[in-house]
XYZ file of C-alpha atoms in Angstrom:
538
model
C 24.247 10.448 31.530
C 23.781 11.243 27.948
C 22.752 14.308 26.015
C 21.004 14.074 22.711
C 18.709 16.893 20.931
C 15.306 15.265 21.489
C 14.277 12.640 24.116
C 10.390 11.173 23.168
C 9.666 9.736 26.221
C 6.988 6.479 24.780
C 6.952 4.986 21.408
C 3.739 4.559 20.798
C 1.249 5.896 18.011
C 2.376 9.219 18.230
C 5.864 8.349 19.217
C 7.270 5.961 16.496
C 6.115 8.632 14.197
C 7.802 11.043 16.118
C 11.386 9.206 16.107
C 11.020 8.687 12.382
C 10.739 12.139 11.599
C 12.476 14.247 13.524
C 15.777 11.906 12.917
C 14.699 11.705 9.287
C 17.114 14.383 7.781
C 19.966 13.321 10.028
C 20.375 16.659 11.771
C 19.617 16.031 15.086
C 20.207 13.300 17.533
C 16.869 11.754 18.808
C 16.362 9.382 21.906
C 13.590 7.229 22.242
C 12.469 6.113 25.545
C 9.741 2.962 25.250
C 8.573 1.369 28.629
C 7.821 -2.027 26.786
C 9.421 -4.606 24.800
C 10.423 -5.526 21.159
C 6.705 -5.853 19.096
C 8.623 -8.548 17.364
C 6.083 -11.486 18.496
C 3.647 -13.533 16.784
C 0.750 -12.865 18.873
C 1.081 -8.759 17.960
C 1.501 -9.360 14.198
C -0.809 -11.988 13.199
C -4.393 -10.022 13.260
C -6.738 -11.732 15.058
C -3.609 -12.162 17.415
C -4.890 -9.170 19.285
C -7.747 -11.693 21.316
C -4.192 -12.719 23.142
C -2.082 -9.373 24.047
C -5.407 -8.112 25.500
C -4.491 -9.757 28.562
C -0.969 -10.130 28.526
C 0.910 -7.472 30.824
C 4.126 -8.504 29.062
C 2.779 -6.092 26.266
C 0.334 -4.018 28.124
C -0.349 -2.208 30.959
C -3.736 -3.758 31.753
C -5.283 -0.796 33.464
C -8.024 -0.706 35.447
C -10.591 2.389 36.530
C -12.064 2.917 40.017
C -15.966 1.554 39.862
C -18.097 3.578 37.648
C -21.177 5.007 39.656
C -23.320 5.022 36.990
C -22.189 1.430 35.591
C -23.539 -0.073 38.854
C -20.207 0.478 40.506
C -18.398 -1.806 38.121
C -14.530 -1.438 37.437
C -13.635 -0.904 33.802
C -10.458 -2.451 32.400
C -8.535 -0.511 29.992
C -5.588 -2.400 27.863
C -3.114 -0.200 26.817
C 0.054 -1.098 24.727
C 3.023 -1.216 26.786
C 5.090 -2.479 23.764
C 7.057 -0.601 20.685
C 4.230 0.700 18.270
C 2.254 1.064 22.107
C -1.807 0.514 21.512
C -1.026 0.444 18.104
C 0.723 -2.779 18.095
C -2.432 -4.361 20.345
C -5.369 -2.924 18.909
C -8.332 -4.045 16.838
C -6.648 -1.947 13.662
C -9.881 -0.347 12.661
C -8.413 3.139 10.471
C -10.564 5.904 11.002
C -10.045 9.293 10.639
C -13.159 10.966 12.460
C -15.068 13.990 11.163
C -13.902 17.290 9.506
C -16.491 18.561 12.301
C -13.891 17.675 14.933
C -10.662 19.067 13.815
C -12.600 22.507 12.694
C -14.264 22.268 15.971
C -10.436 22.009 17.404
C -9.269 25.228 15.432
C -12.517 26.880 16.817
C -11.591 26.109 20.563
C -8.936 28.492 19.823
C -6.241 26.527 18.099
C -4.920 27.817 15.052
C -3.863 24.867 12.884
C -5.749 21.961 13.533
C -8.852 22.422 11.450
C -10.011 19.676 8.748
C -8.197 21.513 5.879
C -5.125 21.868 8.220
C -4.932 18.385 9.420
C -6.002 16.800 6.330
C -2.420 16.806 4.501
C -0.748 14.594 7.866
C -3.506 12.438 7.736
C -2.458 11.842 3.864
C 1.584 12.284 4.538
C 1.010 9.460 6.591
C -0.847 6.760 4.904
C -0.609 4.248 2.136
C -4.439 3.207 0.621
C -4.357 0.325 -0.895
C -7.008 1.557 -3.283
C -4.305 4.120 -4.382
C -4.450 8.021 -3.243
C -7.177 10.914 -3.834
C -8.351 14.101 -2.531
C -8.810 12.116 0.340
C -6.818 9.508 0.696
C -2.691 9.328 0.844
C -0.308 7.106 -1.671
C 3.104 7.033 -0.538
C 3.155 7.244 3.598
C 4.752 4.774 5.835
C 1.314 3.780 7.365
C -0.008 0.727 5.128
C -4.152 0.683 5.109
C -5.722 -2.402 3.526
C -9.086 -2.964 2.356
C -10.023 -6.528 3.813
C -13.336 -6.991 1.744
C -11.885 -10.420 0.389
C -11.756 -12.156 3.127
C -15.043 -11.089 4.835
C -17.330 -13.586 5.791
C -20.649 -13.552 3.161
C -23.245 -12.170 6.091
C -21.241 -9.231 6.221
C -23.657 -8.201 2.911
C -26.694 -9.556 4.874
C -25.654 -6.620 7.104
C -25.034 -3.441 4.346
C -28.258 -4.963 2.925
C -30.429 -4.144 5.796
C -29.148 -0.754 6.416
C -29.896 -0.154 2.803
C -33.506 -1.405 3.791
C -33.889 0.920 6.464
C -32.401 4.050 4.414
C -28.884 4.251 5.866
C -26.864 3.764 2.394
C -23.746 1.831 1.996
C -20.489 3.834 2.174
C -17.506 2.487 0.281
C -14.820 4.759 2.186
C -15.750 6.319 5.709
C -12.493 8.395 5.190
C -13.823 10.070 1.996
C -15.834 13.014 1.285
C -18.715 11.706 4.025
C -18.195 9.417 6.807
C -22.294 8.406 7.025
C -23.498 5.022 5.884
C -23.032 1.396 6.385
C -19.984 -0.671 5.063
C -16.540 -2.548 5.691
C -13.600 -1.169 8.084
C -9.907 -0.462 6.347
C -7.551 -1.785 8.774
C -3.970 -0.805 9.425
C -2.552 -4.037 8.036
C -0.175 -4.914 5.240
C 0.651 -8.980 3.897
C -2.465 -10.030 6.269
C 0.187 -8.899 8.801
C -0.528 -5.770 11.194
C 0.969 -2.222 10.580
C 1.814 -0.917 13.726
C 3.505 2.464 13.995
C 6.316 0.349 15.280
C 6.316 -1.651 11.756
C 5.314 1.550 9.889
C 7.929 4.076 11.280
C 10.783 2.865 13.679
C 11.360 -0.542 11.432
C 12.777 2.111 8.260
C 14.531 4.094 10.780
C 16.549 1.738 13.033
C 19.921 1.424 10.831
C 19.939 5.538 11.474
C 23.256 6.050 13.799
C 21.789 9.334 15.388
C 18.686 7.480 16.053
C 18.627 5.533 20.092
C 15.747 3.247 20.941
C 16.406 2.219 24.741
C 13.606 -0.332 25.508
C 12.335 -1.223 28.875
C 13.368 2.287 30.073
C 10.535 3.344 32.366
C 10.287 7.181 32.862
C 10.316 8.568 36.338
C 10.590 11.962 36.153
C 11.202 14.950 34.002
C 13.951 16.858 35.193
C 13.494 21.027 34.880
C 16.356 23.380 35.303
C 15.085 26.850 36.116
C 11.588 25.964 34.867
C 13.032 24.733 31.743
C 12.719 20.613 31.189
C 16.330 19.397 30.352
C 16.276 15.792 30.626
C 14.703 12.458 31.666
C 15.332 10.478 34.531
C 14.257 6.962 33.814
C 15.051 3.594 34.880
C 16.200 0.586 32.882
C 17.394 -3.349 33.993
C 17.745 -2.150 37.612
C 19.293 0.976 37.052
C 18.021 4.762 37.619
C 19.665 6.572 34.825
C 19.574 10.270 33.286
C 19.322 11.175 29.787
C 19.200 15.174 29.094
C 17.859 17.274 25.293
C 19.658 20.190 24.674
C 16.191 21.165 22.483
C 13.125 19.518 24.006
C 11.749 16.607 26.013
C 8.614 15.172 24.046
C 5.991 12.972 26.255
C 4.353 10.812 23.473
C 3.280 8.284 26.235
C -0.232 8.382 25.710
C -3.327 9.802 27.650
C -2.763 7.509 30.919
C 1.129 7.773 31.040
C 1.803 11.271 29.403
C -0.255 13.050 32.482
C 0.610 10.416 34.938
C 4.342 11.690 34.042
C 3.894 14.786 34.593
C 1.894 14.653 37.972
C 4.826 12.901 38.826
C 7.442 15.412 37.620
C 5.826 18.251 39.639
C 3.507 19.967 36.672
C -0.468 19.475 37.533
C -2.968 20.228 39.785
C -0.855 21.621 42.732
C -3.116 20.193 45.830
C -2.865 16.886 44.491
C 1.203 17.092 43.682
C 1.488 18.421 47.496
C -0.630 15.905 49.131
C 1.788 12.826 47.138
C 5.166 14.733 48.929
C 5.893 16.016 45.071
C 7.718 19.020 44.865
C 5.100 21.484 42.474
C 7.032 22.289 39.427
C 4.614 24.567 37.859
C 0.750 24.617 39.143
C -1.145 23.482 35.720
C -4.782 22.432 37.137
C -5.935 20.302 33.419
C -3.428 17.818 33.717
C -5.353 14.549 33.823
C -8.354 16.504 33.638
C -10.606 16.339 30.474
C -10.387 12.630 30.167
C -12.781 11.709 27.644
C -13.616 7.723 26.207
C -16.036 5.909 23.823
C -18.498 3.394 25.547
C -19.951 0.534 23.316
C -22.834 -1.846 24.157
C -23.582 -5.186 21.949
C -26.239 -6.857 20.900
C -25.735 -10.817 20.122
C -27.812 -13.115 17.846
C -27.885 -17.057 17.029
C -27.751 -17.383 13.533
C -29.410 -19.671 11.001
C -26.414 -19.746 9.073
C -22.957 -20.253 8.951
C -20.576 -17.657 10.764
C -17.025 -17.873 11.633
C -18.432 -19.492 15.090
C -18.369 -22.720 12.810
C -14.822 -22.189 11.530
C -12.926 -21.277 13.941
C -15.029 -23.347 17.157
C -13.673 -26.441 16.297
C -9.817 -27.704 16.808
C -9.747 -28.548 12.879
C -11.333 -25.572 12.043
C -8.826 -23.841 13.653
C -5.999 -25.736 12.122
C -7.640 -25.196 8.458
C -7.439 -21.421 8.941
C -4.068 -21.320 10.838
C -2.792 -23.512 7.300
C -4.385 -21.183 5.593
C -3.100 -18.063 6.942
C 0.554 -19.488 7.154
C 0.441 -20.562 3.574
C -1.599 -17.653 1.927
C -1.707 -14.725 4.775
C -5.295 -14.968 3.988
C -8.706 -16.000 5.881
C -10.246 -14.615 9.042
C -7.008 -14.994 10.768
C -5.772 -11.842 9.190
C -8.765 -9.762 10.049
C -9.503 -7.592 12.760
C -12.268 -8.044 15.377
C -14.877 -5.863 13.260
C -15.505 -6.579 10.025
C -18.381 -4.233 8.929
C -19.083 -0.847 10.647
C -20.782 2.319 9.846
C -21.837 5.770 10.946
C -25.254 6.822 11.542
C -27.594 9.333 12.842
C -29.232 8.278 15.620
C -32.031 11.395 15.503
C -32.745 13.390 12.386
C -32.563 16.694 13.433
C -28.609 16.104 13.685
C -26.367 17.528 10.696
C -23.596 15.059 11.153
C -23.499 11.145 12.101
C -22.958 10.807 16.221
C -23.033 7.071 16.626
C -21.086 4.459 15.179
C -21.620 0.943 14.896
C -19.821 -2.188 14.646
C -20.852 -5.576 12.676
C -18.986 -9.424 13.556
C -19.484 -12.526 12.249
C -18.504 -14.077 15.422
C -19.724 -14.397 19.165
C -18.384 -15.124 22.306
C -21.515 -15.175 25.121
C -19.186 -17.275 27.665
C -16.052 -15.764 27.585
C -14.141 -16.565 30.943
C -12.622 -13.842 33.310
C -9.501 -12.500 31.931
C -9.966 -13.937 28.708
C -10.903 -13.072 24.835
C -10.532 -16.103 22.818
C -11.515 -14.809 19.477
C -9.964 -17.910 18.142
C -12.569 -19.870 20.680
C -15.801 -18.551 19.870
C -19.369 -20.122 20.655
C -20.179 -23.547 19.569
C -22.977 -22.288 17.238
C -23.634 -20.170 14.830
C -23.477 -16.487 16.097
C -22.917 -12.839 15.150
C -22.611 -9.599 17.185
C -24.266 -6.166 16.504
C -22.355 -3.341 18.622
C -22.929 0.515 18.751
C -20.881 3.461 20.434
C -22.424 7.123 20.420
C -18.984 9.515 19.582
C -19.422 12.805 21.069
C -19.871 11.895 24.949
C -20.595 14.941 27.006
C -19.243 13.402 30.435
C -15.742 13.852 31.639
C -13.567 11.895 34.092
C -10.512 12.833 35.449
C -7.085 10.883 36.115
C -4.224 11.370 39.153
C -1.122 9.750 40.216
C -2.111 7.485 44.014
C 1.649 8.216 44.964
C 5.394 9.612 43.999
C 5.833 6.029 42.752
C 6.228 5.745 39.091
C 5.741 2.287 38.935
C 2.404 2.523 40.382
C -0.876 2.796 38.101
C -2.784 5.911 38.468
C -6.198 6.489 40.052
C -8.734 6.628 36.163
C -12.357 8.343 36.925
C -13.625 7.881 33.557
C -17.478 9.728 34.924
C -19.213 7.673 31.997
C -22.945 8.273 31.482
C -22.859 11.332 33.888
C -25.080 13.351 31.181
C -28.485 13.014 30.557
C -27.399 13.425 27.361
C -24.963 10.143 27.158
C -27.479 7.945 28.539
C -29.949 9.064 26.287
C -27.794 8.402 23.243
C -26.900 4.980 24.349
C -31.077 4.166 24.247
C -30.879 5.949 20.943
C -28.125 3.391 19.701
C -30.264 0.329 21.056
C -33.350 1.212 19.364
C -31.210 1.306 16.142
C -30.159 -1.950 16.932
C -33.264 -3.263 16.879
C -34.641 -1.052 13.869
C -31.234 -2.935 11.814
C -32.066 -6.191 12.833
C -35.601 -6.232 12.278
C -34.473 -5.353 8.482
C -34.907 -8.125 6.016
C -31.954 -9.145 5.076
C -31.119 -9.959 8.810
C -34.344 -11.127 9.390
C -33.458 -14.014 6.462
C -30.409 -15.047 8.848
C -31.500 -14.559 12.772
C -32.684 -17.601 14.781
C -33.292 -15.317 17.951
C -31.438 -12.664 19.751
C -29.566 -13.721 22.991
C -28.890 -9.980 24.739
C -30.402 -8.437 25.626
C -33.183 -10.852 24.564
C -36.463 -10.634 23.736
C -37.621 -10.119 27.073
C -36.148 -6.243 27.185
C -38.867 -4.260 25.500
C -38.532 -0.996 26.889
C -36.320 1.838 28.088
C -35.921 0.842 31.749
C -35.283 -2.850 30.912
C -32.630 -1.092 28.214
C -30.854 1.162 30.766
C -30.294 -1.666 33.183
C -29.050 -3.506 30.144
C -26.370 -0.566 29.370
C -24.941 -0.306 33.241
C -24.689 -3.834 33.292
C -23.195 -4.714 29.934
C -21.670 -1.306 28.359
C -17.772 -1.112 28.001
C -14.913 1.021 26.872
C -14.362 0.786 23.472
C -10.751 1.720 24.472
C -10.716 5.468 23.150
C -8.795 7.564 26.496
C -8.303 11.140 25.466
C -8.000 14.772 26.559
C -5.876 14.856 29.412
C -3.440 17.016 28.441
C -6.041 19.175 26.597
C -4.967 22.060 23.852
C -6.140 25.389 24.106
C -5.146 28.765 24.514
C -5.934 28.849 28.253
C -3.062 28.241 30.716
C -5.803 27.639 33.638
C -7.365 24.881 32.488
C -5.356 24.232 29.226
C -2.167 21.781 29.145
C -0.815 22.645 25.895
C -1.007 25.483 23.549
C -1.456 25.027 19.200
C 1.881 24.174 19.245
C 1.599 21.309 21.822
C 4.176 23.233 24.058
C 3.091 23.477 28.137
C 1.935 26.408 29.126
C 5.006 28.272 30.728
C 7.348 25.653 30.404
C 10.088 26.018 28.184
C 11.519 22.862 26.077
C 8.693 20.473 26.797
C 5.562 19.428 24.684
C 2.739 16.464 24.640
C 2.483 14.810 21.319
C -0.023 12.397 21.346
C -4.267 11.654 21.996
C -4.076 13.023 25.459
C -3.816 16.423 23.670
C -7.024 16.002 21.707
C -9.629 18.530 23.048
C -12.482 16.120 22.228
C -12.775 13.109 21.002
C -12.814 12.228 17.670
C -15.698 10.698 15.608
C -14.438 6.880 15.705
C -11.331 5.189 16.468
C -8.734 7.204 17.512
C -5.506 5.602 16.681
C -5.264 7.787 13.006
C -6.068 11.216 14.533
C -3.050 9.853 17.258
C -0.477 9.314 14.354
C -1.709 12.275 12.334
C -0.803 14.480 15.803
C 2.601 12.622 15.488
C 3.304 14.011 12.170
C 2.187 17.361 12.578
C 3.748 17.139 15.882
C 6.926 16.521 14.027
C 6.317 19.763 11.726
C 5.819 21.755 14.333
C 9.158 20.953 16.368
C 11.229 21.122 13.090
C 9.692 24.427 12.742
C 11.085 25.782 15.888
C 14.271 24.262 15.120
C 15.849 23.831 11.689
């Protein structure tokens, strides 16, 4: 047994950022719980290194969803980092902030604190734009963002270009003043090496004496004295052991683990605690409700020109651009996934963009089960159009199968269970096809492989989205804010409703989903997490 001041129980995007801060001014002792190993592997760091911890469960906890109804019963798989820096240390780096719609949207849910102008300064506090700082953008954070437009393969203009030709204009920063427009992703990357919140935050903390990072230390249970949480009980090497905060427990474990913990701890839905023999802690019906994800569907095209297909195919292309990369941290190899991207409207009447989309210079139309060889793509010359609409309307749910923490929950995502979702996944494929008929792309397409030119109309697209659409691995909401103890999980202040000493700080607490990628808004809630707790304390 050990007693510290704060035990974060997951150090993940939320959580390294957590650790950082709240043992920055040396005050308070500060134990870290991660479930994973060291991030200190060659696979998580090298960029494009991502197409191999997708599938590796030393890193991740390769989760998978019951079948989707609506996705002709189809099971979706859902990596998630199990690893210090968590999904930030396997992700496809894309840095996006979302909307100032969102957070003001937040405040207006009846959260005092989190709108745009609130949130903003975190967002800043955290970064480091390698274009320098603004109104917008941060100068002096630990979080490193890189602009990757040197390395980006030549039809990535082919692509700008024909949004420019169908009146979508180009957008040189979607975390500026407007988020609309066509351009290239900033990705969290630093030295064509990847800036994980492991890399970013724990790796300038870890000399600090009243700083503890136990890895491999699974968490069981939270342990609640008089309704009060007091401690962790987790278990590490073999061993059950007990840690215990004299100030707070923090779950930063993500929106799969974070509720999962606390179904298993005795705070949820109280039928469902009862029915898994779990002793009910405190009835709180929204825990691992309000689960809320991004779905994406592609597009792919043979190309009449060179794409990275014909430098990376080949086992000397491959050994060019691994030279390369060793020698000069430079070329494809330290890129993400997506190279261009953009935000669009997808029907005029809207006042702010609600789909985004996604530009490679790659393809992969044979990828094997249980693969993603981005380093083995198609022998010819191919490229990838993708879209995801960003303010789903359906919600899934998520609950613990047993008392047994080392067993995955049961994940209902409910996706396309709107009319509303379906119809703005059709809206998203007939902007495919409006983009690609565009000049510019029209110079470089041989033909279009899927759907193919055979798919002409709506129903020939909607069998094309429950066959082929996929997470875009966004999980949020399940430990929702809001003032409402009923269906609420947290309050403004990210502490549980009528629990005292315990709070969620991380994207499980977002009450929707943000407009994009969702790692930035997770670390943001980190550092205003931090704030918040300091607050209460110092």
């Amino acid at each position: 047994m050990e007693q510290v001041d704060f035990i974060i129980v997951g150090a993940g995007s939320a959580g390294c950022v957590l650790a950082n801060r709240l043992s920055e001014n040396g005050k308070f002792k500060v134990m870290l719980l991660e479930a994973g190993g060291s991030d200190l592997n060659f696979w998580i760091w090298l960029p494009i290194g991502y197409g191999k911890t997708f599938y590796k469960r030393s890193v991740n906890w390769m989760y998978e969803t019951e079948p989707n109804p609506e996705l002709n019963n189809r099971v979706s798989y859902w990596p998630r980092g199990k690893v210090m820096g968590g999904s930030s240390s396997i992700n496809a780096m894309v840095y996006i902030r979302g909307q100032a719609q969102d957070f003001d949207g937040w405040k207006d849910m009846g959260n005092p604190g989190w709108g745009w102008d609130d949130v903003l300064p975190y967002f800043k506090k955290a970064e480091t734009n390698d274009r320098g700082g603004c109104d917008f953008r941060g100068d002096s954070g630990p979080l490193h963002v890189g602009t990757m437009d040197r390395f980006l393969h030549p039809i990535c203009q082919n692509y700008i270009t024909a949004g420019e030709q169908i009146q979508i204009p180009r957008n040189a920063d979607f975390n500026g003043a407007s988020q609309e427009g066509l351009g290239t992703y900033q990705n969290t990357a630093r030295g064509g090496m990847r800036m994980s919140t492991a890399r970013a935050y724990i790796r300038p903390a870890r000399k600090r004496r009243n700083l503890r990072v136990e890895k491999r230390a699974l968490a069981q249970r939270v342990l609640f004295e008089n309704g009060r949480a007091v401690g962790v009980e987790y278990s590490q090497n073999g061993k059950v052991k007990q840690a215990f905060a004299a100030r707070e427990v923090i779950l930063s474990a993500g929106a799969i683990n974070s509720p999962q913990l606390l179904q298993l701890s005795g705070v949820g839905p109280a039928e469902l605690l009862k029915s898994k023999g779990i002793e009910v802690v405190r009835d709180v019906g929204g825990v691992g409700q309000n689960l809320q994800d991004h779905l994406g569907i592609d597009f792919l095209y043979r190309s009449k020109v060179p794409t990275l297909n014909n430098q990376l195919h080949s086992w000397h292309g491959k050994l060019l651009q691994g030279m390369r990369y060793v020698l000069t941290r430079g070329g494809p190899l330290s890129l993400g996934v997506n190279q261009g991207g953009g935000f669009i409207r997808s029907r005029p009447s809207l006042d702010r963009p609600n789909m985004q989309v996604f530009f490679s210079p790659v393809s992969y139309t044979k990828a094997p089960p249980g693969k993603r060889p981005l380093m083995n793509p198609d022998p010819f010359a191919g490229f990838l159009l993708g879209t995801q609409p960003m303010h789903p309307t359906s919600r899934g749910h998520l609950a613990i199968r047993s008392a047994d923490p080392a067993q995955a929950p049961e994940i209902h995502p409910n996706y396309l269970s709107t009319e509303l979702d379906m119809q703005e996944m059709l809206e998203g494929i007939h902007f495919m096809r409006k983009l690609a008929a565009a000049p510019a792309f029209q110079e470089i397409i041989e033909s279009e492989i899927a759907p193919g030119p055979q798919a002409q109309d709506d129903a020939a697209f909607i069998e094309y989205i429950r066959e082929k659409v996929g997470t875009v691995f966004h999980p949020v909401g399940t430990c929702k804010m809001g003032p409402d103890a009923k269906t609420d999980v947290v309050d403004a202040r990210l502490k549980l409703h009528g629990i005292e000493g315990l709070r969620v700080v991380d994207a499980s607490i977002f009450p929707t989903v943000t407009s994009g990628n969702t790692n930035a808004p997770a670390i943001m809630v980190g550092e205003k997490g931090a704030d918040l707790i300091l607050q209460d304390h110092i």
